[in-house]
């Protein structure tokens, strides 16, 4: 193949034949202009057609100017917060038809939360899962559940042996033990480390929170969590049943599409002194919650006297969630009552 | 300034000119790009539920393509090393194509990341609160955007100087080229570190990931350029010597052998130890508890890579037919191995032992094809512009001689 | 032209979104009900049909058999399955049936059942006192609200104490979950399985009852 040849050769694309030889002297011919105009119009039309699905966008999907410039929670002044809460409340009213009041309880002084879970007592009934869903206004379609109860094989602490999908059978199964897992509110949280925009952070009372209006939905935190505790809103969440109107900005207010959420130890309850919803509903009292800095608390007693351990300690997350066995762990040697209780 | 504006305008016009094959190629790419845009709009309206991703497998085809393309971008700068460090002058003429590939591929990477975000409307939050240096993602943002700017500058400067008819001044591009060499290694290492640093994913938490990334990138990238250069040679007047292609072949050959060696290291470590950490690797290569969707993929990839390596080692691949076959096998094999063979298995099983398999949806695939098409479109335009400009056929002076109103010089019979 | 045709095609919405999410199954109300499993009566009484008698109403007058687990005439529905505690009067006061009996023979009031259980279940009682056993509802911070410590018999039937089994609430059904094995698949990964086949020459220590305890396999 020859190069540097000015004569057009058939195979070279950068030298097309000029079909309108005579009209080029003034530069742009009318025909050329029309062709180009039609081409440009076709181009713009096809781009518009490609963009056409956007006509289905909801009003809330497009951020308003105020939302666009909304600050990170940690930078908000009290007035900013009022404004933001008002916006969120209005959106809740629009979507769910309910008037709500967003609380914003801060961490209590001298309090660090710790959660204990008694593996000798958990029977795997999954009531905690559903109480949490109801309390925290989680989506039912697609289903989001912060708590996952694992049916574990005796002899193994490895979650590889766990069954997540045991059926609605009579529990407890005599050969298994049950280990509910939720966000451990780690003291060295890998999710906080990896978030590129600091949308999630650990507060002074130990709870790792998320600013749902700051999260960009990259899901790096979801990939980083060793306990599979984080959930993502793949679409607009659909809450089944009535909304829980006792809401806080950082915990159970309805979340938008495209952001990550997780267990917050029910901070809208626990920061005003109440127990979290999962604990309230647990029929056997396997769940223990409180302030570890208070030496008289239940959790302090458990940590002092029980054989506690943490899950996946080797990953170095320093969780605030402890599992323990009672001294009386021998119930499995006896036949469990066949009768189903009320 | 006015000169720069006319330069851009001439580039714009030049990209529409070409024979029927060029127009057909561009039309196809445009159609795919528009389809991708349409599919993305569907995703923007409904959320990421239009993809096959789940809470269990929360990163899928988008991040897989992103990972692969960062490797391609890094390797594009590989061409620079032989030229500027080893003074291999065979490759001198083709360095620009590597740099241009880097630009278009980085843009594709950024588009894939944007497509993967749950809230792309909030991506400017990165500017307000940037979790540097804790989050490796922030390092990646800096690395990728810096690399883009670096290559844009180098290519733009060289092409613009040719357009203006003056010699490029070494101080404005040679230091940047050397920085780009180091930066290329960095972008891919940082992307590897995104995955390596996560203790909760034992499949990724291994020191071998970063070296494997680089090895496979340096096999796939130059392979891509070998194919591209042959297209450039065939359809334009730019001279590409066979020695350049053979130099690139040498790079792909060595990189592929290293890649296979590192694969063997990884496989041995996982399966000989046979600890609980092997679950993800077992899922990938053999299936786990009856779930085996990825098994045929990974074995095809390994097969392709092995065949490619053999071909490259044999003297038969000095001939273009076998070389092209080896390149295609490398590109596809490494795409599978790096995309589906690296990203997806780390999520199966989940950190709690659940197995949920990932199947990309049609919408997701169309978005990926759209971004690939758009990237190829950009690359075609870049090559389309730079060949005549660098050859001296399209310059500012030519333009002035035609009073700025004629058809673009170098594109018609008159000159 | 091609672009125009394609534009028309796109406007017809070929990739229209079909949601993979089905309407969720409703969750039964009991799954979110925090009421304890038992509601013991507030005062000592015996109910027969619609009639309610105070315990001492009869037992002031009627003597009762002090030994034996089986009751001949009344209270025949009570079956005592309290392990080795087979004697009614171990717990019930022999003369005042409105109360329970302490080790010394003194009365334990009806509304203090935990003092009764503590007679034998010392360690559990100690845990209960510190909140490590049993249910604590309400407020963890007692300075801000009331905390309710549930007493023993709100979970345990004193005549048949093992905590009753329940039916588990619905399991997870997350987005695009795919088919999941409902039965367990994990038997083969269990390190204890080696104990099911102890070597005959005695090289492995035999664990009595190991075969009974472990399931036969997946």
XYZ file of N, CA, C and O in Angstrom, chain B residues 158-305:
592
model
N 0.169 17.066 21.373
C 0.864 16.590 20.183
C 0.037 16.829 18.927
O 0.548 17.280 17.898
N -1.255 16.530 19.021
C -2.107 16.695 17.840
C -2.278 18.177 17.500
O -2.237 18.581 16.343
N -2.434 18.979 18.522
C -2.634 20.413 18.280
C -1.387 21.038 17.676
O -1.462 21.904 16.806
N -0.226 20.589 18.162
C 1.010 21.122 17.584
C 1.120 20.746 16.120
O 1.502 21.570 15.287
N 0.769 19.514 15.795
C 0.802 19.118 14.393
C -0.185 19.950 13.586
O 0.088 20.331 12.447
N -1.320 20.221 14.158
C -2.332 21.033 13.475
C -1.805 22.437 13.192
O -2.051 23.015 12.142
N -1.094 22.973 14.173
C -0.563 24.319 13.998
C 0.725 24.327 13.196
O 1.293 25.384 12.933
N 1.186 23.135 12.847
C 2.373 23.069 12.014
C 3.656 23.372 12.748
O 4.668 23.690 12.123
N 3.680 23.282 14.057
C 4.942 23.551 14.751
C 5.378 22.308 15.509
O 4.583 21.435 15.837
N 6.682 22.245 15.748
C 7.215 21.093 16.469
C 6.780 21.159 17.925
O 6.862 22.210 18.544
N 6.358 20.021 18.454
C 6.006 20.052 19.880
C 7.255 20.257 20.738
O 8.301 19.671 20.472
N 7.112 21.067 21.725
C 8.251 21.348 22.585
C 8.349 20.264 23.658
O 7.381 19.974 24.343
N 9.545 19.669 23.763
C 9.689 18.486 24.614
C 9.253 18.725 26.050
O 8.692 17.847 26.693
N 9.487 19.900 26.552
C 9.210 20.141 27.970
C 7.714 20.082 28.266
O 7.312 19.861 29.391
N 6.893 20.254 27.221
C 5.454 20.223 27.471
C 4.850 18.833 27.391
O 3.677 18.671 27.712
N 5.640 17.871 26.928
C 5.012 16.539 26.922
C 5.909 15.435 27.444
O 5.399 14.473 28.005
N 7.208 15.529 27.315
C 8.031 14.402 27.756
C 7.929 14.147 29.270
O 7.749 12.995 29.685
N 8.000 15.177 30.120
C 7.832 14.892 31.555
C 6.484 14.251 31.847
O 6.386 13.347 32.679
N 5.436 14.725 31.145
C 4.116 14.150 31.380
C 4.079 12.687 30.972
O 3.401 11.872 31.590
N 4.806 12.365 29.914
C 4.832 10.973 29.471
C 5.438 10.090 30.540
O 4.935 9.008 30.847
N 6.544 10.560 31.138
C 7.157 9.756 32.188
C 6.255 9.634 33.402
O 6.172 8.574 34.027
N 5.560 10.717 33.718
C 4.609 10.640 34.832
C 3.516 9.646 34.488
O 3.080 8.858 35.327
N 3.085 9.666 33.219
C 1.998 8.764 32.818
C 2.406 7.307 32.963
O 1.564 6.456 33.265
N 3.670 7.005 32.757
C 4.123 5.615 32.915
C 3.873 5.160 34.343
O 3.247 4.141 34.602
N 4.381 5.951 35.270
C 4.192 5.594 36.679
C 2.722 5.611 37.060
O 2.218 4.754 37.787
N 2.030 6.592 36.537
C 0.610 6.742 36.889
C -0.198 5.569 36.361
O -1.171 5.143 36.976
N 0.178 5.048 35.219
C -0.558 3.910 34.657
C -0.485 2.718 35.595
O -1.488 2.056 35.859
N 0.720 2.441 36.096
C 0.838 1.343 37.053
C -0.022 1.640 38.277
O -0.685 0.773 38.831
N -0.009 2.909 38.673
C -0.740 3.293 39.879
C -2.237 3.080 39.725
O -2.882 2.575 40.633
N -2.798 3.481 38.595
C -4.260 3.381 38.526
C -4.704 1.936 38.665
O -5.715 1.656 39.319
N -3.948 1.052 38.076
C -4.435 -0.315 38.175
C -4.159 -0.928 39.540
O -4.935 -1.748 40.024
N -3.068 -0.524 40.158
C -2.803 -1.015 41.510
C -3.851 -0.487 42.478
O -4.348 -1.222 43.336
N -4.210 0.771 42.345
C -5.224 1.339 43.231
C -6.558 0.636 43.025
O -7.271 0.326 43.981
N -6.905 0.378 41.776
C -8.152 -0.354 41.525
C -8.093 -1.731 42.156
O -9.088 -2.210 42.714
N -6.935 -2.381 42.094
C -6.810 -3.680 42.750
C -6.978 -3.536 44.254
O -7.634 -4.350 44.903
N -6.407 -2.483 44.816
C -6.486 -2.283 46.258
C -7.905 -2.021 46.731
O -8.221 -2.234 47.902
N -8.759 -1.548 45.829
C -10.175 -1.403 46.189
C -10.697 -2.720 46.738
O -11.481 -2.749 47.670
N -10.285 -3.793 46.084
C -10.808 -5.097 46.462
C -9.963 -5.763 47.537
O -10.477 -6.415 48.440
N -8.650 -5.581 47.437
C -7.752 -6.308 48.313
C -7.949 -5.921 49.775
O -7.820 -6.745 50.671
N -8.300 -4.658 50.028
C -8.352 -4.177 51.405
C -9.532 -4.643 52.221
O -9.657 -4.306 53.394
N -10.430 -5.438 51.634
C -11.653 -5.802 52.352
C -11.486 -7.131 53.056
O -11.532 -8.187 52.442
N -11.345 -7.100 54.372
C -11.126 -8.328 55.131
C -12.312 -9.256 55.135
O -12.176 -10.456 55.329
N -13.488 -8.721 54.883
C -14.682 -9.550 54.937
C -14.882 -10.409 53.693
O -15.786 -11.225 53.624
N -14.038 -10.209 52.692
C -14.140 -10.967 51.433
C -12.839 -11.713 51.233
O -11.921 -11.216 50.574
N -12.698 -12.893 51.779
C -11.406 -13.584 51.708
C -10.951 -13.896 50.288
O -9.757 -14.039 50.051
N -11.845 -13.991 49.348
C -11.441 -14.247 47.969
C -10.605 -13.105 47.424
O -9.720 -13.300 46.588
N -10.885 -11.896 47.896
C -10.144 -10.737 47.423
C -8.958 -10.389 48.312
O -8.042 -9.710 47.882
N -9.050 -10.815 49.567
C -8.084 -10.335 50.551
C -6.770 -11.102 50.397
O -6.348 -11.817 51.296
N -6.148 -10.945 49.244
C -4.944 -11.708 48.951
C -3.949 -10.805 48.254
O -4.316 -9.989 47.423
N -2.688 -10.976 48.564
C -1.674 -10.068 48.018
C -1.472 -10.252 46.532
O -0.906 -9.383 45.880
N -1.965 -11.375 45.992
C -1.652 -11.662 44.602
C -2.571 -10.921 43.636
O -2.324 -10.894 42.433
N -3.616 -10.312 44.153
C -4.602 -9.687 43.259
C -3.973 -8.563 42.451
O -4.140 -8.484 41.231
N -3.216 -7.696 43.114
C -2.650 -6.550 42.401
C -1.666 -6.987 41.317
O -1.759 -6.510 40.176
N -0.721 -7.892 41.597
C 0.166 -8.328 40.515
C -0.587 -9.023 39.389
O -0.267 -8.816 38.208
N -1.619 -9.763 39.741
C -2.384 -10.423 38.675
C -3.092 -9.402 37.807
O -3.198 -9.565 36.590
N -3.603 -8.363 38.436
C -4.243 -7.304 37.679
C -3.293 -6.761 36.636
O -3.627 -6.611 35.459
N -2.096 -6.421 37.078
C -1.153 -5.809 36.157
C -0.765 -6.772 35.055
O -0.715 -6.396 33.875
N -0.514 -8.020 35.422
C -0.111 -8.978 34.398
C -1.203 -9.150 33.357
O -0.948 -9.119 32.143
N -2.437 -9.311 33.804
C -3.493 -9.536 32.824
C -3.776 -8.266 32.027
O -4.097 -8.333 30.840
N -3.621 -7.117 32.663
C -3.828 -5.869 31.921
C -2.798 -5.733 30.818
O -3.125 -5.360 29.686
N -1.550 -6.061 31.142
C -0.508 -5.910 30.140
C -0.543 -7.007 29.087
O 0.201 -6.962 28.115
N -1.382 -8.009 29.306
C -1.622 -8.952 28.224
C -2.760 -8.467 27.338
O -2.674 -8.515 26.110
N -3.823 -7.993 27.950
C -5.002 -7.616 27.171
C -4.836 -6.291 26.445
O -5.277 -6.131 25.304
N -4.186 -5.333 27.096
C -4.079 -3.995 26.508
C -3.312 -3.973 25.202
O -3.824 -3.549 24.165
N -2.046 -4.421 25.216
C -1.308 -4.441 23.953
C -1.964 -5.341 22.909
O -1.865 -5.057 21.713
N -2.650 -6.406 23.335
C -3.367 -7.232 22.360
C -4.409 -6.399 21.632
O -4.568 -6.479 20.404
N -5.110 -5.579 22.394
C -6.118 -4.702 21.797
C -5.481 -3.744 20.812
O -5.998 -3.473 19.723
N -4.307 -3.239 21.196
C -3.652 -2.266 20.323
C -3.112 -2.923 19.067
O -3.126 -2.323 17.991
N -2.652 -4.162 19.193
C -2.208 -4.882 17.993
C -3.340 -4.929 16.977
O -3.151 -4.638 15.781
N -4.528 -5.265 17.452
C -5.663 -5.346 16.537
C -6.015 -3.974 15.976
O -6.288 -3.823 14.783
N -5.998 -2.986 16.847
C -6.361 -1.638 16.395
C -5.388 -1.120 15.345
O -5.782 -0.506 14.356
N -4.094 -1.364 15.586
C -3.098 -0.850 14.647
C -3.270 -1.464 13.265
O -3.036 -0.794 12.249
N -3.677 -2.706 13.236
C -3.884 -3.309 11.921
C -5.065 -2.668 11.205
O -5.056 -2.501 9.984
N -6.067 -2.291 11.972
C -7.207 -1.572 11.374
C -6.753 -0.212 10.860
O -7.090 0.197 9.739
N -5.944 0.464 11.660
C -5.435 1.785 11.244
C -4.600 1.643 9.986
O -4.712 2.432 9.041
N -3.773 0.589 9.961
C -2.905 0.394 8.797
C -3.714 0.133 7.547
O -3.422 0.619 6.471
N -4.782 -0.610 7.702
C -5.600 -0.995 6.555
C -6.417 0.161 6.026
O -6.611 0.300 4.835
N -6.929 0.985 6.899
C -7.914 1.966 6.451
C -7.410 3.401 6.444
O -8.180 4.312 6.197
N -6.164 3.604 6.734
C -5.675 4.979 6.620
C -4.293 4.942 6.016
O -3.776 3.886 5.689
N -3.712 6.108 5.866
C -2.412 6.151 5.205
C -1.283 6.123 6.217
O -0.141 6.306 5.867
N -1.621 5.883 7.444
C -0.574 5.888 8.461
C 0.255 4.626 8.359
O -0.261 3.532 8.207
N 1.551 4.791 8.488
C 2.445 3.657 8.366
C 2.589 2.962 9.704
O 2.896 3.585 10.718
N 2.342 1.654 9.694
C 2.586 0.875 10.916
C 3.471 -0.287 10.532
O 3.086 -1.138 9.752
N 4.639 -0.313 11.091
C 5.569 -1.363 10.668
C 5.263 -2.658 11.395
O 4.726 -2.667 12.499
N 5.642 -3.738 10.762
C 5.452 -5.041 11.400
C 6.280 -5.174 12.662
O 5.915 -5.895 13.592
N 7.402 -4.469 12.700
C 8.232 -4.548 13.895
C 7.506 -4.006 15.110
O 7.690 -4.516 16.226
N 6.692 -2.994 14.882
C 5.911 -2.465 16.014
C 4.980 -3.546 16.537
O 4.852 -3.761 17.746
N 4.325 -4.238 15.598
C 3.402 -5.288 16.020
C 4.144 -6.402 16.748
O 3.648 -6.952 17.732
N 5.332 -6.712 16.275
C 6.068 -7.788 16.939
C 6.568 -7.367 18.316
O 6.640 -8.196 19.240
N 6.905 -6.128 18.458
C 7.311 -5.662 19.781
C 6.147 -5.781 20.760
O 6.304 -6.227 21.902
N 4.964 -5.415 20.281
C 3.786 -5.554 21.136
C 3.511 -7.025 21.438
O 3.104 -7.380 22.544
N 3.737 -7.857 20.435
C 3.525 -9.298 20.644
C 4.391 -9.808 21.782
O 3.953 -10.613 22.612
N 5.625 -9.305 21.825
C 6.531 -9.739 22.876
C 5.975 -9.378 24.250
O 6.019 -10.169 25.198
N 5.392 -8.179 24.335
C 4.822 -7.737 25.611
C 3.672 -8.649 26.015
O 3.582 -9.097 27.167
N 2.770 -8.921 25.063
C 1.613 -9.758 25.386
C 2.076 -11.149 25.795
O 1.565 -11.739 26.750
N 3.083 -11.642 25.104
C 3.593 -12.984 25.377
C 4.089 -13.107 26.811
O 3.677 -13.989 27.567
N 4.946 -12.180 27.189
C 5.509 -12.246 28.537
C 4.433 -12.030 29.584
O 4.358 -12.753 30.587
N 3.561 -11.056 29.344
C 2.526 -10.758 30.338
C 1.571 -11.933 30.499
O 1.154 -12.254 31.622
N 1.252 -12.596 29.413
C 0.318 -13.722 29.502
C 0.940 -14.876 30.264
O 0.275 -15.553 31.046
N 2.220 -15.108 30.048
C 2.889 -16.190 30.786
C 2.914 -15.877 32.274
O 2.630 -16.737 33.120
N 3.215 -14.640 32.602
C 3.207 -14.250 34.019
C 1.797 -14.400 34.584
O 1.598 -14.876 35.713
N 0.803 -14.004 33.815
C -0.590 -14.106 34.268
C -0.945 -15.554 34.573
O -1.563 -15.852 35.604
N -0.526 -16.479 33.702
C -0.847 -17.884 33.940
C -0.102 -18.413 35.158
O -0.638 -19.211 35.935
N 1.130 -17.966 35.333
C 1.883 -18.388 36.509
C 1.190 -17.923 37.786
O 1.028 -18.682 38.744
N 0.749 -16.665 37.780
C 0.071 -16.139 38.969
C -1.253 -16.861 39.193
O -1.661 -17.090 40.334
N -1.920 -17.237 38.121
C -3.146 -18.023 38.257
C -2.846 -19.334 38.957
O -3.565 -19.765 39.871
N -1.751 -19.989 38.536
C -1.386 -21.250 39.167
C -1.097 -21.045 40.652
O -1.504 -21.856 41.499
N -0.431 -19.955 40.980
C -0.129 -19.668 42.393
C -1.419 -19.553 43.184
O -1.566 -20.116 44.274
N -2.366 -18.822 42.603
C -3.616 -18.570 43.310
C -4.387 -19.876 43.508
O -4.895 -20.159 44.591
N -4.467 -20.646 42.438
C -5.236 -21.891 42.503
C -4.631 -22.844 43.509
O -5.326 -23.480 44.308
N -3.293 -22.956 43.505
C -2.651 -23.841 44.467
C -2.956 -23.413 45.891
O -3.348 -24.215 46.739
N -2.750 -22.123 46.173
C -2.949 -21.635 47.536
C -4.358 -21.905 48.013
O -4.575 -22.321 49.149
N -5.333 -21.673 47.139
C -6.710 -21.883 47.556
C -6.991 -23.352 47.798
O -7.493 -23.736 48.847
N -6.695 -24.178 46.835
C -7.190 -25.554 46.891
C -6.325 -26.488 47.689
O -6.813 -27.464 48.238
N -5.037 -26.230 47.795
C -4.227 -27.140 48.591
C -4.531 -26.971 50.070
O -4.628 -27.918 50.825
N -4.706 -25.698 50.480
C -5.001 -25.447 51.882
C -6.369 -25.996 52.248
O -6.554 -26.543 53.319
N -7.322 -25.816 51.331
C -8.669 -26.363 51.507
C -9.319 -25.900 52.818
O -10.006 -26.646 53.484
N -9.038 -24.661 53.181
C -9.679 -24.150 54.394
C -11.053 -23.601 54.019
O -11.490 -23.704 52.893
N -11.720 -23.014 54.986
C -13.047 -22.467 54.703
C -12.967 -21.312 53.729
O -13.924 -20.996 53.049
N -11.809 -20.676 53.637
C -11.680 -19.529 52.758
C -11.783 -19.896 51.295
O -11.834 -19.023 50.444
N -11.757 -21.191 51.014
C -11.744 -21.594 49.617
C -13.137 -21.563 48.998
O -13.283 -21.795 47.808
N -14.154 -21.258 49.813
C -15.529 -21.384 49.319
C -15.768 -20.631 48.023
O -16.350 -21.163 47.082
N -15.317 -19.378 47.937
C -15.565 -18.604 46.721
C -14.836 -19.194 45.528
O -15.373 -19.255 44.432
N -13.585 -19.630 45.745
C -12.831 -20.225 44.645
C -13.484 -21.538 44.224
O -13.567 -21.850 43.034
N -13.972 -22.276 45.188
C -14.644 -23.534 44.867
C -15.907 -23.254 44.056
O -16.224 -23.947 43.086
N -16.638 -22.209 44.444
C -17.838 -21.830 43.678
C -17.465 -21.502 42.238
O -18.132 -21.903 41.294
N -16.364 -20.774 42.064
C -15.981 -20.325 40.730
C -15.560 -21.480 39.840
O -16.012 -21.612 38.703
N -14.696 -22.360 40.368
C -14.116 -23.385 39.507
C -14.933 -24.665 39.438
O -14.866 -25.387 38.447
N -15.628 -24.977 40.541
C -16.332 -26.257 40.559
C -17.795 -26.163 40.932
O -18.511 -27.148 40.839
N -18.245 -25.029 41.363
C -19.625 -24.947 41.825
C -19.708 -25.296 43.297
O -18.894 -26.050 43.823
N -20.714 -24.710 43.960
C -20.844 -24.886 45.398
C -22.274 -25.257 45.712
O -23.195 -24.520 45.372
N -22.446 -26.413 46.329
C -23.787 -26.848 46.734
C -24.786 -26.778 45.588
O -25.910 -26.317 45.752
N -24.362 -27.211 44.448
C -25.293 -27.247 43.328
C -25.404 -25.966 42.535
O -26.061 -25.936 41.500
N -24.752 -24.898 42.965
C -24.787 -23.656 42.193
C -23.501 -23.558 41.385
O -22.423 -23.487 41.946
N -23.621 -23.556 40.073
C -22.397 -23.600 39.270
C -22.473 -22.751 38.017
O -21.940 -23.128 36.975
N -23.117 -21.616 38.096
C -23.322 -20.818 36.885
C -22.025 -20.311 36.288
O -21.927 -20.108 35.087
N -21.014 -20.090 37.122
C -19.794 -19.480 36.596
C -18.783 -20.507 36.102
O -17.794 -20.148 35.485
N -19.031 -21.767 36.382
C -18.009 -22.777 36.070
C -17.653 -22.818 34.577
O -16.470 -22.781 34.222
N -18.633 -22.876 33.670
C -18.233 -22.920 32.251
C -17.480 -21.676 31.816
O -16.572 -21.747 30.994
N -17.834 -20.529 32.423
C -17.180 -19.295 32.034
C -15.702 -19.330 32.391
O -14.831 -18.999 31.582
N -15.401 -19.686 33.637
C -14.015 -19.580 34.069
C -13.139 -20.597 33.343
O -11.996 -20.308 32.990
N -13.687 -21.783 33.070
C -12.859 -22.760 32.384
C -12.626 -22.355 30.932
O -11.558 -22.609 30.365
N -13.642 -21.713 30.327
C -13.404 -21.182 28.969
C -12.307 -20.136 29.011
O -11.427 -20.097 28.152
N -12.362 -19.284 30.043
C -11.360 -18.220 30.140
C -9.972 -18.814 30.312
O -9.011 -18.395 29.652
N -9.870 -19.807 31.210
C -8.555 -20.414 31.430
C -8.071 -21.072 30.140
O -6.912 -20.945 29.741
N -9.002 -21.753 29.476
C -8.648 -22.394 28.205
C -8.154 -21.393 27.184
O -7.110 -21.585 26.538
N -8.896 -20.297 27.081
C -8.502 -19.270 26.110
C -7.134 -18.702 26.431
O -6.296 -18.500 25.543
N -6.908 -18.450 27.711
C -5.618 -17.870 28.085
C -4.473 -18.830 27.813
O -3.402 -18.437 27.334
